[in-house]
Coordinates of C-alpha atoms in Angstrom, one line a residue:
M1 CA 2.4 -89.0 118.5
R2 CA -1.1 -87.7 118.0
R3 CA -2.9 -89.9 115.4
P4 CA -4.1 -88.0 112.3
K5 CA -7.8 -87.2 112.2
V6 CA -10.0 -89.5 110.1
C7 CA -13.1 -88.2 108.5
R8 CA -16.2 -90.2 109.5
M9 CA -19.6 -90.1 107.9
I10 CA -22.7 -91.1 109.7
L11 CA -26.0 -91.6 108.0
A12 CA -28.7 -89.1 109.2
T13 CA -31.5 -89.9 106.8
C14 CA -32.2 -90.9 103.2
V15 CA -34.7 -89.1 101.0
G16 CA -35.4 -90.7 97.7
S17 CA -32.1 -91.2 95.9
F18 CA -30.3 -88.5 98.0
I19 CA -27.8 -89.6 100.7
I20 CA -28.1 -87.2 103.6
V21 CA -25.0 -87.4 105.8
V22 CA -23.3 -85.4 108.5
F23 CA -19.6 -85.2 109.0
Y24 CA -17.4 -85.3 112.1
F25 CA -13.8 -86.1 112.8
Q26 CA -12.5 -88.9 115.0
T27 CA -9.0 -89.8 116.2
S28 CA -9.3 -93.5 116.2
L29 CA -10.4 -96.2 113.7
K30 CA -13.2 -98.7 114.2
P31 CA -12.5 -102.1 112.6
A32 CA -14.5 -103.4 109.7
A33 CA -15.6 -106.3 111.8
E34 CA -18.3 -104.0 113.3
Q35 CA -20.3 -104.7 110.2
G36 CA -20.8 -108.3 111.3
S37 CA -21.8 -110.4 108.3
R38 CA -20.5 -107.7 106.0
R39 CA -16.9 -108.4 106.9
T40 CA -14.6 -108.2 103.9
D41 CA -11.3 -110.1 103.4
W42 CA -9.1 -107.2 102.7
Q43 CA -6.9 -107.4 105.8
G44 CA -3.3 -107.7 104.7
K45 CA -0.6 -110.0 106.0
S46 CA -0.4 -108.0 109.2
G47 CA -4.1 -108.5 109.9
R48 CA -4.7 -104.7 109.2
S49 CA -6.7 -103.0 106.6
P50 CA -4.9 -100.4 104.4
L51 CA -6.5 -97.7 106.4
Q52 CA -5.2 -99.1 109.6
T53 CA -1.8 -99.6 108.1
L54 CA -1.7 -95.9 107.2
Y55 CA -2.7 -94.5 110.5
E56 CA -1.5 -97.2 112.9
G57 CA 1.3 -98.8 111.0
D58 CA 4.7 -99.4 112.7
Q59 CA 6.1 -102.2 110.5
L60 CA 6.6 -100.4 107.2
D61 CA 9.7 -98.2 106.7
L62 CA 7.7 -95.4 105.2
S63 CA 8.5 -92.5 107.5
G64 CA 9.4 -90.1 104.7
A65 CA 6.3 -91.0 102.7
Q66 CA 4.1 -90.7 105.8
V67 CA 5.4 -87.2 106.5
T68 CA 4.8 -86.2 102.9
H69 CA 1.3 -87.5 102.8
Q70 CA 0.4 -86.2 106.2
G71 CA 1.4 -82.8 105.1
R72 CA -0.7 -83.0 101.9
R73 CA -3.7 -84.1 104.0
Q74 CA -3.3 -81.2 106.4
L75 CA -2.8 -78.7 103.6
M76 CA -5.9 -79.9 101.9
E77 CA -8.0 -79.8 105.1
D78 CA -6.8 -76.3 105.9
A79 CA -7.7 -75.1 102.4
C80 CA -11.1 -76.6 102.7
H81 CA -11.7 -74.8 106.1
T82 CA -10.4 -71.5 104.6
Y83 CA -12.1 -71.4 101.3
T84 CA -15.3 -73.5 101.7
R85 CA -18.0 -71.5 103.3
K86 CA -20.5 -74.2 103.9
K87 CA -20.7 -78.0 103.3
R88 CA -23.4 -79.6 101.4
V89 CA -24.6 -83.2 101.5
L90 CA -23.3 -85.9 99.1
I91 CA -25.6 -87.3 96.5
P92 CA -25.0 -90.5 94.3
E93 CA -23.9 -88.3 91.4
D94 CA -20.9 -87.2 93.5
L95 CA -19.7 -90.8 93.9
K96 CA -19.5 -91.9 90.2
H97 CA -15.7 -91.3 90.1
L98 CA -15.0 -93.4 93.2
I99 CA -13.9 -96.9 92.2
V100 CA -14.3 -99.6 94.8
D101 CA -12.0 -102.5 95.5
D102 CA -13.8 -104.6 98.1
Q103 CA -11.1 -107.2 98.1
H104 CA -8.5 -104.8 99.4
G105 CA -10.5 -102.1 101.1
L106 CA -9.7 -99.3 98.6
L107 CA -11.6 -96.3 97.2
Y108 CA -9.9 -94.6 94.3
C109 CA -11.3 -91.4 92.8
Y110 CA -10.2 -91.3 89.2
V111 CA -9.2 -88.1 87.5
P112 CA -8.8 -88.1 83.7
K113 CA -5.4 -87.0 82.5
V114 CA -3.8 -88.1 85.8
A115 CA -2.7 -91.7 84.9
C116 CA -6.3 -92.9 85.5
T117 CA -6.1 -95.5 82.7
N118 CA -3.2 -97.3 84.4
W119 CA -4.8 -97.1 87.8
K120 CA -8.0 -98.6 86.4
R121 CA -5.8 -101.4 84.9
V122 CA -4.2 -102.0 88.3
L123 CA -7.6 -102.2 90.0
M124 CA -8.8 -104.6 87.3
V125 CA -5.9 -106.9 88.2
L126 CA -6.7 -106.6 91.9
T127 CA -10.4 -107.2 91.6
G128 CA -10.4 -109.5 88.6
D129 CA -10.1 -112.8 90.5
G130 CA -7.2 -113.9 88.4
R131 CA -8.6 -112.9 85.1
Y132 CA -5.8 -110.3 84.6
Q133 CA -2.2 -110.6 85.6
D134 CA -0.3 -107.7 83.9
P135 CA -1.9 -104.3 83.8
L136 CA -0.2 -103.3 80.5
K137 CA -1.9 -106.3 78.8
I138 CA -5.3 -104.8 79.4
P139 CA -6.2 -102.6 76.4
A140 CA -6.7 -98.9 77.3
N141 CA -10.3 -98.9 76.0
E142 CA -11.2 -101.9 78.1
A143 CA -10.1 -100.2 81.2
H144 CA -12.7 -97.5 80.6
V145 CA -15.6 -99.9 79.9
A146 CA -18.5 -99.2 82.3
G147 CA -19.1 -102.3 84.4
N148 CA -15.5 -103.6 84.5
L149 CA -15.1 -101.8 87.8
R150 CA -17.7 -100.9 90.4
T151 CA -18.2 -97.3 91.5
L152 CA -19.4 -96.2 95.0
S153 CA -22.6 -94.8 93.6
E154 CA -23.8 -98.4 92.9
Y155 CA -24.0 -99.3 96.5
S156 CA -26.7 -98.8 99.1
T157 CA -26.6 -95.9 101.5
A158 CA -25.4 -98.1 104.4
E159 CA -22.8 -99.7 102.2
I160 CA -21.5 -96.3 101.0
N161 CA -21.1 -95.0 104.5
H162 CA -19.4 -98.2 105.6
R163 CA -16.8 -97.9 102.8
L164 CA -16.2 -94.2 103.2
R165 CA -15.5 -94.9 106.9
T166 CA -13.3 -98.0 106.7
Y167 CA -11.6 -98.1 103.3
L168 CA -8.4 -96.3 102.2
K169 CA -9.5 -93.4 100.0
F170 CA -7.0 -92.1 97.5
V171 CA -6.8 -89.7 94.6
F172 CA -4.1 -88.6 92.2
V173 CA -3.9 -85.0 91.1
R174 CA -1.8 -82.9 88.7
E175 CA -0.8 -79.3 88.1
P176 CA -4.1 -77.9 86.9
F177 CA -3.0 -76.2 83.7
E178 CA -0.8 -79.0 82.6
R179 CA -3.8 -81.3 83.0
L180 CA -5.9 -78.9 81.0
V181 CA -3.4 -78.6 78.2
S182 CA -3.1 -82.4 78.2
A183 CA -6.8 -82.7 77.8
Y184 CA -6.9 -80.2 75.0
R185 CA -4.1 -81.9 73.1
N186 CA -5.7 -85.3 73.5
K187 CA -9.3 -84.4 72.7
F188 CA -8.9 -81.7 70.1
T189 CA -5.7 -82.2 68.3
R190 CA -5.9 -86.0 67.6
S191 CA -7.6 -86.9 64.4
Y192 CA -9.1 -90.1 65.9
N193 CA -11.2 -88.2 68.5
T194 CA -14.0 -87.4 66.2
A195 CA -16.6 -87.9 68.9
F196 CA -15.1 -85.0 70.9
H197 CA -14.8 -82.9 67.7
K198 CA -18.5 -83.4 67.0
R199 CA -19.7 -83.1 70.5
Y200 CA -17.7 -80.2 71.7
G201 CA -15.6 -78.9 68.8
T202 CA -18.5 -77.8 66.6
K203 CA -20.1 -76.1 69.6
I204 CA -16.9 -74.2 70.5
I205 CA -16.4 -73.0 66.9
R206 CA -20.0 -71.9 66.5
R207 CA -19.9 -69.8 69.6
H208 CA -16.3 -68.5 69.7
R209 CA -15.0 -68.2 66.2
P210 CA -16.0 -65.2 64.0
D211 CA -17.2 -66.2 60.5
P212 CA -16.3 -70.0 60.8
R213 CA -16.1 -72.0 57.6
P214 CA -18.9 -74.5 57.0
E215 CA -16.4 -77.4 57.1
A216 CA -15.2 -76.3 60.5
L217 CA -18.8 -76.0 61.8
D218 CA -19.5 -79.5 60.5
R219 CA -16.3 -81.3 61.7
G220 CA -15.2 -79.3 64.7
N221 CA -11.7 -80.7 64.3
D222 CA -9.6 -77.6 64.4
V223 CA -10.4 -75.9 67.7
S224 CA -7.6 -73.7 68.9
F225 CA -6.5 -73.6 72.5
E226 CA -7.6 -69.9 72.7
E227 CA -11.1 -71.0 71.6
F228 CA -11.1 -73.8 74.1
V229 CA -10.2 -71.2 76.9
Y230 CA -13.0 -68.9 75.7
Y231 CA -15.4 -71.9 76.0
L232 CA -14.3 -72.8 79.5
V233 CA -14.6 -69.3 80.9
D234 CA -17.9 -68.5 79.2
P235 CA -20.6 -68.5 82.0
H236 CA -23.1 -70.0 79.5
T237 CA -21.0 -73.2 79.2
Q238 CA -21.6 -74.4 82.8
R239 CA -25.2 -73.1 82.8
E240 CA -25.9 -75.4 79.9
E241 CA -24.2 -78.5 81.2
P242 CA -21.5 -79.7 83.5
F243 CA -17.9 -79.7 82.3
N244 CA -16.7 -82.9 80.6
E245 CA -14.7 -85.0 83.1
H246 CA -11.5 -84.4 81.2
W247 CA -11.4 -80.7 82.0
E248 CA -13.7 -80.7 85.1
R249 CA -11.9 -79.5 88.2
V250 CA -10.6 -82.2 90.6
H251 CA -12.5 -80.7 93.5
S252 CA -15.7 -81.1 91.5
L253 CA -15.0 -84.7 90.5
C254 CA -13.7 -86.0 93.8
H255 CA -15.1 -83.6 96.4
P256 CA -12.1 -83.5 98.8
C257 CA -13.8 -81.0 101.1
L258 CA -16.7 -83.5 101.6
I259 CA -14.7 -86.8 101.5
R260 CA -11.4 -86.7 103.4
Y261 CA -8.8 -88.5 101.3
D262 CA -6.2 -90.5 103.1
V263 CA -3.6 -90.4 100.3
V264 CA -3.2 -87.6 97.8
G265 CA -0.9 -88.8 95.1
K266 CA 0.6 -86.4 92.5
Y267 CA 1.4 -86.9 88.9
E268 CA 4.8 -85.3 89.5
T269 CA 5.7 -88.1 91.9
L270 CA 3.5 -90.8 90.3
E271 CA 5.9 -93.7 90.7
Q272 CA 6.7 -93.1 94.3
D273 CA 3.1 -92.3 95.3
S274 CA 1.6 -95.3 93.5
R275 CA 4.1 -97.6 95.1
Y276 CA 3.1 -96.2 98.5
V277 CA -0.6 -97.0 97.9
L278 CA 0.2 -100.5 96.8
Q279 CA 2.4 -101.0 99.9
L280 CA -0.4 -99.8 102.1
A281 CA -2.7 -102.3 100.4
G282 CA -0.2 -105.1 100.9
V283 CA -0.2 -105.9 97.2
E284 CA 3.2 -104.6 96.0
A285 CA 4.4 -108.1 95.4
E286 CA 1.3 -108.9 93.3
V287 CA 1.1 -106.0 90.9
R288 CA 3.3 -103.1 89.9
F289 CA 2.1 -99.8 88.7
P290 CA 3.0 -99.4 85.0
A291 CA 5.7 -97.0 84.1
S292 CA 4.4 -94.2 81.9
A293 CA 5.9 -93.1 78.6
K294 CA 7.4 -89.7 79.1
S295 CA 8.0 -88.8 75.4
A296 CA 4.4 -87.6 74.8
R297 CA 3.7 -86.2 78.2
T298 CA 2.5 -82.6 78.5
T299 CA 5.2 -80.7 80.4
G300 CA 5.3 -77.3 82.1
D301 CA 7.4 -75.8 79.3
M302 CA 4.8 -77.1 76.8
T303 CA 2.0 -75.7 78.8
A304 CA 3.7 -72.3 78.9
Q305 CA 3.8 -72.3 75.1
F306 CA 0.1 -72.9 74.9
F307 CA -0.6 -70.0 77.3
H308 CA 1.7 -67.6 75.4
N309 CA -1.2 -66.3 73.2
I310 CA -3.8 -66.1 76.0
S311 CA -4.3 -62.6 77.1
P312 CA -3.8 -61.7 80.8
F313 CA -7.5 -61.0 81.1
Y314 CA -8.4 -64.6 80.0
Q315 CA -5.5 -66.1 82.0
K316 CA -6.9 -64.5 85.1
K317 CA -10.4 -65.8 84.4
L318 CA -9.1 -69.3 83.7
Y319 CA -7.0 -69.3 86.9
N320 CA -10.0 -68.2 88.9
L321 CA -11.9 -71.1 87.4
Y322 CA -9.3 -73.7 88.6
K323 CA -8.2 -71.8 91.7
M324 CA -9.4 -74.3 94.2
D325 CA -7.4 -77.1 92.6
F326 CA -4.3 -74.9 92.9
L327 CA -5.0 -74.2 96.5
L328 CA -6.2 -77.6 97.7
F329 CA -3.2 -79.5 96.2
N330 CA -0.4 -76.9 96.8
Y331 CA 0.3 -75.8 93.2
T332 CA 1.7 -72.3 92.9
V333 CA 0.6 -69.8 90.3
P334 CA 2.7 -70.6 87.1
D335 CA 5.5 -68.1 86.3
Y336 CA 4.3 -67.8 82.7
L337 CA 1.0 -66.2 83.6
K338 CA 1.0 -62.5 82.9
F339 CA -1.8 -61.2 85.1
K340 CA 0.2 -61.2 88.3

């Protein structure tokens, strides 16, 4: 059977803080030992890295999962070829969402509102040298503290390219509008998120609410979903500053057309896909991915209710904004949208 193509990055030159790379695809893997003294100790019990286990494995009974994930990789690659006109080079800013696990040869691109807190907890267990045993005993706020986990942007150019070439790269994605509604509910309807209310809510109300009350302008704590949508599709918003990571598009956070991910997990199959990654890493006996509480989860039906009062004109503009995430990760246009 033909081995799936693996994206390889080769350093061309380095100018200042910019990493200049070129891409090509190869059909075989080079072992990490080629780095000489930089060898890592993340080979599993079989003597293989997670990346080798994925593409060369014959000992794990994962045929169904392998077919699923090969299909996701191929679809993503096809969408990149179809809808990306030209590639650009990666810069360090592009790599801030890629968390590195040097002990097990893993690169995880975290996407807010797609179980990233629990994945950060799991990686803290895996990289913590015994400091952590149970992911759920790690407070959520501690999982997001800068410095608890290393990101790829912190490494040298040579180290970055080595890890991109030899580590298992994975990302978890979610239906784009469910993720967007989840972000809105969490950041704008919870009384404790005063920092978001001040930082974004006051701006949204000032720009997109006719005759706002002084209290609303001061607190920013009653932004409606419609106002949030107006803010997102307003061209001035992104000209002023990048989107916040909680509503930034996955393709802008993780750059799947520049970095070829080996595993694309989905929120809709979170338990199975997380188990698959941990099996590839050979750590399924050491740590389990925490089960998520489903009672407060943003569902498709709930998302449809939020979109009920959004006009077809703004539904279309919002869809166009998130269109690449729909295409890259095989999400269909929701039935509740009225612009079709």
